[in-house]
mmCIF file of C-alpha atoms in Angstrom:
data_model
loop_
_atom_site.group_PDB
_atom_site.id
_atom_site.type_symbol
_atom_site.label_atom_id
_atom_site.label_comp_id
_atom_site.label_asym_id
_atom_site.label_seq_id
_atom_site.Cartn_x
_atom_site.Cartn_y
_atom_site.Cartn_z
ATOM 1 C CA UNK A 1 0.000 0.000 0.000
ATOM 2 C CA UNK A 2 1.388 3.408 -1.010
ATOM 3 C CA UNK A 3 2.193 5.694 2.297
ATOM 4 C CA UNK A 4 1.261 8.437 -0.078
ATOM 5 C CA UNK A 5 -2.552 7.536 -0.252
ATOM 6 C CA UNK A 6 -5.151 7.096 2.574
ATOM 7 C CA UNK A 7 -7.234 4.322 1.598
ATOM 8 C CA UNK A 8 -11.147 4.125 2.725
ATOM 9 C CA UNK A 9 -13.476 1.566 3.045
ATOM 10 C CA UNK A 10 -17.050 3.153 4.046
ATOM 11 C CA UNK A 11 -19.300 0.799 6.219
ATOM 12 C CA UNK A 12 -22.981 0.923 6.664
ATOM 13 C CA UNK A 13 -22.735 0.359 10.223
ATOM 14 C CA UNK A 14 -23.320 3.967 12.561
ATOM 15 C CA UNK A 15 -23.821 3.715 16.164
ATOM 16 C CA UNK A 16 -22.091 5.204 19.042
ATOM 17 C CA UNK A 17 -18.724 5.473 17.485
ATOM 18 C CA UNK A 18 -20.761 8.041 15.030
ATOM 19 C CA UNK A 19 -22.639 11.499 14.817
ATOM 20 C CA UNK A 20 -25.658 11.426 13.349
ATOM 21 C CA UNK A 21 -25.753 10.489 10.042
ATOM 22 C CA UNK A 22 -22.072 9.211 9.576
ATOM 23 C CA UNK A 23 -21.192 6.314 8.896
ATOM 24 C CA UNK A 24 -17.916 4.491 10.155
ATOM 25 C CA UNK A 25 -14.909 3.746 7.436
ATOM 26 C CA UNK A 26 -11.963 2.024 7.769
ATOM 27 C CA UNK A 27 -9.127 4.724 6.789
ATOM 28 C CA UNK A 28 -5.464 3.126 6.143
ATOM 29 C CA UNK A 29 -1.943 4.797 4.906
ATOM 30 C CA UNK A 30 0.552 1.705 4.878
ATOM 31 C CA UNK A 31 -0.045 -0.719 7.600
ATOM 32 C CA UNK A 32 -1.849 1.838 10.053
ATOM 33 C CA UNK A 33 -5.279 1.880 9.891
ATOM 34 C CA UNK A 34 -7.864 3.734 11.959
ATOM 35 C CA UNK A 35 -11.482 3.452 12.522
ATOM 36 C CA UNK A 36 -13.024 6.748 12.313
ATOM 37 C CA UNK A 37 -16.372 9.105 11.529
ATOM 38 C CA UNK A 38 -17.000 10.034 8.087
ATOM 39 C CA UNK A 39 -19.794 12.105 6.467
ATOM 40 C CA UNK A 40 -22.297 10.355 3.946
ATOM 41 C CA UNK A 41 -21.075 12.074 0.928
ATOM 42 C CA UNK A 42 -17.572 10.017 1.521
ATOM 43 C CA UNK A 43 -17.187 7.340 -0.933
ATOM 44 C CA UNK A 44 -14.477 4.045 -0.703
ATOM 45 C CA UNK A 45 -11.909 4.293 -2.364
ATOM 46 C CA UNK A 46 -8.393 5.560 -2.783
ATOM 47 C CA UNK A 47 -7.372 8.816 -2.255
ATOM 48 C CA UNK A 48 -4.320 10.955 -2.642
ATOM 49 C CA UNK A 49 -2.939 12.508 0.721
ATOM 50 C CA UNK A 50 -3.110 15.850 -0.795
ATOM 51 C CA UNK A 51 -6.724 15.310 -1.822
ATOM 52 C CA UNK A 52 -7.997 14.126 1.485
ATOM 53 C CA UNK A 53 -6.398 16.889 3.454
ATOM 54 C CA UNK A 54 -9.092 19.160 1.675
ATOM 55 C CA UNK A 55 -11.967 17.068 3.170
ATOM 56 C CA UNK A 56 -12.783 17.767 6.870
ATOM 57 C CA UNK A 57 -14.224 13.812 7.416
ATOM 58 C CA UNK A 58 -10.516 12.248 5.534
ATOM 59 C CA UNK A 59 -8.314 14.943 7.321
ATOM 60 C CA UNK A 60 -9.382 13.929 10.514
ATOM 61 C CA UNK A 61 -8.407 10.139 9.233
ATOM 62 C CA UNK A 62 -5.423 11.148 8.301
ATOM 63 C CA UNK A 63 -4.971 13.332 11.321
ATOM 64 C CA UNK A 64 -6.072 9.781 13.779
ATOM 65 C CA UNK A 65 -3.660 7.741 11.802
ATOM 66 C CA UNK A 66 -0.390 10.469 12.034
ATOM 67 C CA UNK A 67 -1.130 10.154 15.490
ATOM 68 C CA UNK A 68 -1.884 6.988 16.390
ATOM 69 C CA UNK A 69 1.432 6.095 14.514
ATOM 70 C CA UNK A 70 3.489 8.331 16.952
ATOM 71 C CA UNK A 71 2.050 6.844 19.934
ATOM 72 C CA UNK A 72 2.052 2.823 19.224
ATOM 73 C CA UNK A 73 2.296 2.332 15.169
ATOM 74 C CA UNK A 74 -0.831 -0.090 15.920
ATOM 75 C CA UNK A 75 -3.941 0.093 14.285
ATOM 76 C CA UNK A 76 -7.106 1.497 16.144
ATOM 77 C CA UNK A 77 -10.379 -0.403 15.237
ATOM 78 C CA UNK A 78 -13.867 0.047 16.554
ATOM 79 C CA UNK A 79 -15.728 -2.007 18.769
ATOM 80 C CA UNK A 80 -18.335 -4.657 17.432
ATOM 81 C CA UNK A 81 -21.944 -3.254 16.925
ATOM 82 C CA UNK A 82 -23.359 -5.220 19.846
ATOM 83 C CA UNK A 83 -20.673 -3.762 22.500
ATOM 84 C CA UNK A 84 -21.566 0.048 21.610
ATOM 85 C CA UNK A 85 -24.524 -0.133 23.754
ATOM 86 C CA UNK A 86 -22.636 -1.153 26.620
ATOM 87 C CA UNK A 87 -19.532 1.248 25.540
ATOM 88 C CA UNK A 88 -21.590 4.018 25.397
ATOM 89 C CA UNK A 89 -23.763 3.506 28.862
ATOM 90 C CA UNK A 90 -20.378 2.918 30.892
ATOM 91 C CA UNK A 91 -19.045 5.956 29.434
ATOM 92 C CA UNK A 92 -21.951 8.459 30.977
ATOM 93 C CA UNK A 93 -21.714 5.683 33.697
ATOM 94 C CA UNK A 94 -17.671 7.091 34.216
ATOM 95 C CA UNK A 95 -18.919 10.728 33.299
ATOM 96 C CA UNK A 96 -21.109 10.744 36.248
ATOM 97 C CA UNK A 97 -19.071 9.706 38.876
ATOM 98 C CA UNK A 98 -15.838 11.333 38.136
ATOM 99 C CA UNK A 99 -16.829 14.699 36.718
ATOM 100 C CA UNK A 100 -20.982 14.952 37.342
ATOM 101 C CA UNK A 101 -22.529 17.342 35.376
ATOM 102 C CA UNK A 102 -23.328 19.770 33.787
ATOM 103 C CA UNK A 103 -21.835 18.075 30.625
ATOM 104 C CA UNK A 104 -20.701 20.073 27.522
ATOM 105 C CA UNK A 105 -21.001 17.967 24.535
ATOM 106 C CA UNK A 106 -19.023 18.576 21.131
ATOM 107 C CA UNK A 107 -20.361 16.781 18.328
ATOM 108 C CA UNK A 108 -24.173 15.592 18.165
ATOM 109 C CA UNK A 109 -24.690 11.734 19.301
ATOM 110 C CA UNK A 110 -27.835 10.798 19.702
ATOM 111 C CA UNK A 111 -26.901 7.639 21.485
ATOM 112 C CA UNK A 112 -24.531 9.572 23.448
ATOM 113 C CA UNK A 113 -26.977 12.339 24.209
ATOM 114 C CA UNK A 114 -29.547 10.011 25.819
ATOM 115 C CA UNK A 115 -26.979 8.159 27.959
ATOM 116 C CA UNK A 116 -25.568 11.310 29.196
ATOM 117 C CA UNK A 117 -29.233 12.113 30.235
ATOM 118 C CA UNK A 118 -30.007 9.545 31.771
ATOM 119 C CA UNK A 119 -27.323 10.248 35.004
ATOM 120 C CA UNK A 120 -26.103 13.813 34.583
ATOM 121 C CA UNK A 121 -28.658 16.598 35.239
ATOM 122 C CA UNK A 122 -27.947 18.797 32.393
ATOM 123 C CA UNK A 123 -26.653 17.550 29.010
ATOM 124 C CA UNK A 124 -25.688 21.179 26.246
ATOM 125 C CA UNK A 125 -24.738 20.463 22.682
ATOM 126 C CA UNK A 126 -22.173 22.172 20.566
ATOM 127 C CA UNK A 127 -22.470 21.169 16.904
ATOM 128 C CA UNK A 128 -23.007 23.709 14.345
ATOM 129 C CA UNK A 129 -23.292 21.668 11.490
ATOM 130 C CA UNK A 130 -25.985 19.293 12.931
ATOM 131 C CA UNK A 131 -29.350 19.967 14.631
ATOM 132 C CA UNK A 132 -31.893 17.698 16.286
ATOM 133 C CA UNK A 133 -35.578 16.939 15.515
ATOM 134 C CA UNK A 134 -35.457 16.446 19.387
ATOM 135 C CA UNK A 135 -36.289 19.507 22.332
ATOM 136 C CA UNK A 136 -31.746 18.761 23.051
ATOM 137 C CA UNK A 137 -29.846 21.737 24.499
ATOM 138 C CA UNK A 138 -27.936 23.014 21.144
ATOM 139 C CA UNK A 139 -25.084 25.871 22.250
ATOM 140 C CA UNK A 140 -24.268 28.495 19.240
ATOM 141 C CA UNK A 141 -20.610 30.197 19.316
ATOM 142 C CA UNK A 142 -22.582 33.412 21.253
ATOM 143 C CA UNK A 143 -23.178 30.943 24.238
ATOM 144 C CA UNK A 144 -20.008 28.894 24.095
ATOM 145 C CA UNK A 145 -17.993 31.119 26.967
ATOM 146 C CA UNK A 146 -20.778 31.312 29.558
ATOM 147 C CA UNK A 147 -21.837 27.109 29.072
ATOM 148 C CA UNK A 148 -17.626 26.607 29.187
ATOM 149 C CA UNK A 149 -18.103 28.435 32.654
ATOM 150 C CA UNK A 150 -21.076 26.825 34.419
ATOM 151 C CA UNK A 151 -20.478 22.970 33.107
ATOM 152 C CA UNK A 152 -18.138 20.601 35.178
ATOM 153 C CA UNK A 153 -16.650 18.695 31.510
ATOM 154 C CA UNK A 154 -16.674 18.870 27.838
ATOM 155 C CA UNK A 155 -17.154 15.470 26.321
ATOM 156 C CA UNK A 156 -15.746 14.868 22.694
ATOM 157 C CA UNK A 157 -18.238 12.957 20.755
ATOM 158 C CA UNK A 158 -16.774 10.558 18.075
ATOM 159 C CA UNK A 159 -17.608 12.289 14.851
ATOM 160 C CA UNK A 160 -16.991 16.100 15.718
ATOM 161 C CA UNK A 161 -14.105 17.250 14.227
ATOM 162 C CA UNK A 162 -15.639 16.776 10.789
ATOM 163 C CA UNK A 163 -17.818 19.794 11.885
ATOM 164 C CA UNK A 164 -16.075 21.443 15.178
ATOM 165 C CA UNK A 165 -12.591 22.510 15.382
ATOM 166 C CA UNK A 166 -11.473 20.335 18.254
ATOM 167 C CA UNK A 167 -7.592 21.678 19.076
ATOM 168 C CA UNK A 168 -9.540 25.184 19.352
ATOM 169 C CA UNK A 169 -12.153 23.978 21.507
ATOM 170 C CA UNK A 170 -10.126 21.793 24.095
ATOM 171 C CA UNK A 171 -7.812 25.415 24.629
ATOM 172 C CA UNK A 172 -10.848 27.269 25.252
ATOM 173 C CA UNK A 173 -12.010 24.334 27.651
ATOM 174 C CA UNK A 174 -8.634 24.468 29.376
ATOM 175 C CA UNK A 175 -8.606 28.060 29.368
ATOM 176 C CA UNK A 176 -12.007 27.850 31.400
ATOM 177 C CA UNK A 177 -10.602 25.124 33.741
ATOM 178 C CA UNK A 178 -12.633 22.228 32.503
ATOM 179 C CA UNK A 179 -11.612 18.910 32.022
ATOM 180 C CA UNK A 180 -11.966 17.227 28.447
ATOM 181 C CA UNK A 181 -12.522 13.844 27.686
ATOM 182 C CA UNK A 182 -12.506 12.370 23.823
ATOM 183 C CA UNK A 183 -14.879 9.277 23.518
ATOM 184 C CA UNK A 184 -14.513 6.647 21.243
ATOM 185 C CA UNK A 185 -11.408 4.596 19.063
ATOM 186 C CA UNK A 186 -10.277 6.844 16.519
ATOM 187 C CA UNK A 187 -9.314 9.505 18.953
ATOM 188 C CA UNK A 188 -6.525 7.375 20.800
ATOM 189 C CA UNK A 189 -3.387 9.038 19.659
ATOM 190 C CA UNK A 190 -4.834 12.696 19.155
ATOM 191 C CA UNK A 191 -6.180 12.740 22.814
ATOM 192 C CA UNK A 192 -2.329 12.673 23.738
ATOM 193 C CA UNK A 193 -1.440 15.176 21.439
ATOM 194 C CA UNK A 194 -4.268 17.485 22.555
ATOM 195 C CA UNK A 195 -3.346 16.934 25.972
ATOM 196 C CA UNK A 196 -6.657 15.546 27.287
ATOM 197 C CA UNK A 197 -8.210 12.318 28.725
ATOM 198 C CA UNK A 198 -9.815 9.472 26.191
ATOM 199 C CA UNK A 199 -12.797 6.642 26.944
ATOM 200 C CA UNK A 200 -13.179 3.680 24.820
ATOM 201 C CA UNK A 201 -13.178 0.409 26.663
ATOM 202 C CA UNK A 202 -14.081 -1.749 23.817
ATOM 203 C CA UNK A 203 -12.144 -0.593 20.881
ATOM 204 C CA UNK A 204 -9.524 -2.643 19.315
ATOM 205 C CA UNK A 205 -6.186 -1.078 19.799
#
């Protein structure tokens, strides 16, 4: 496989590891391959580095596999359908008792919006690319400072930095004094580069 080219294979399969409507591909450059988000309008295929640095969905692939290659130079798969459920209830399980709530969440998730709901009292949105049929807390850029100040974490939902720009979010986060924690496989190695905390029990790493 040439080093040069990131090559994608788009699944059907969405779930927890997803926003709403993405879908999950398997994104490779040489032997490192990564797991991540993409938007519908990504086909399979082969694509020039060069080329996929101009899409948001295949520069964050290329972005998870630069970075999982400087932390282990293993691949990064995601869990089977039938474990998301469980991945994604002992996540807000861990939210709650470490951090509480209010919870700030980047990237919209259904799946990860109801779990969050379920245990912490107040669940706020920040996704400007996506919005819900569903009464769900959405946060615009106006609102961002003051929710930064009154929640107790920002969550990272698998999926948002096809939309969000993550690195500038986690400083603004950090500048506010909140912890951040990235959920889900395909951010293992850029949750060390960013500096902050990562969940995903069931991922194959």
């Amino acid at each position: 496989m040439n080093a040069g080219t990131l090559v994608v294979s788009v699944s059907d399969r969405s779930g927890a590891d997803t926003c709403e409507g993405q879908k999950i591909a398997r994104c490779c450059i040489g032997n490192i391959c990564v797991d991540a988000p993409v938007e519908p309008d990504v086909k399979s295929g082969a694509y020039e580095l060069s080329k996929a640095l101009e899409n948001p969905s295949l520069r964050f692939c290329v972005e998870a596999i630069r970075a999982r290659a400087l932390t282990a130079a293993k691949s990064a798969f995601a869990c089977h359908p039938h474990e998301s459920s469980k991945c994604v209830n002992k996540f807000a399980e861990y939210i709650a008792l470490i951090y509480g709530g209010p919870v700030l969440l980047v990237g919209y998730s259904e799946r990860v919006v109801n779990a969050l709901s379920n245990i912490t009292p107040e669940v706020y949105i920040y996704d400007p690319a996506r919005i819900s049929l569903k009464p769900v807390g959405f946060v615009d850029d106006n609102a961002l400072p003051e929710i930064l100040h009154k929640i107790g974490v920002v969550v990272i939902a698998p999926g948002a930095a096809s939309s969000v720009d993550v690195k500038t979010l986690v400083e603004l986060a950090k500048q506010a004094g909140k912890p951040v924690v990235a959920y889900g496989v395909s951010f293992v190695g850029l949750a060390k580069q960013l500096g902050i905390l990562h969940f995903c029990p069931y991922g194959k790493k």
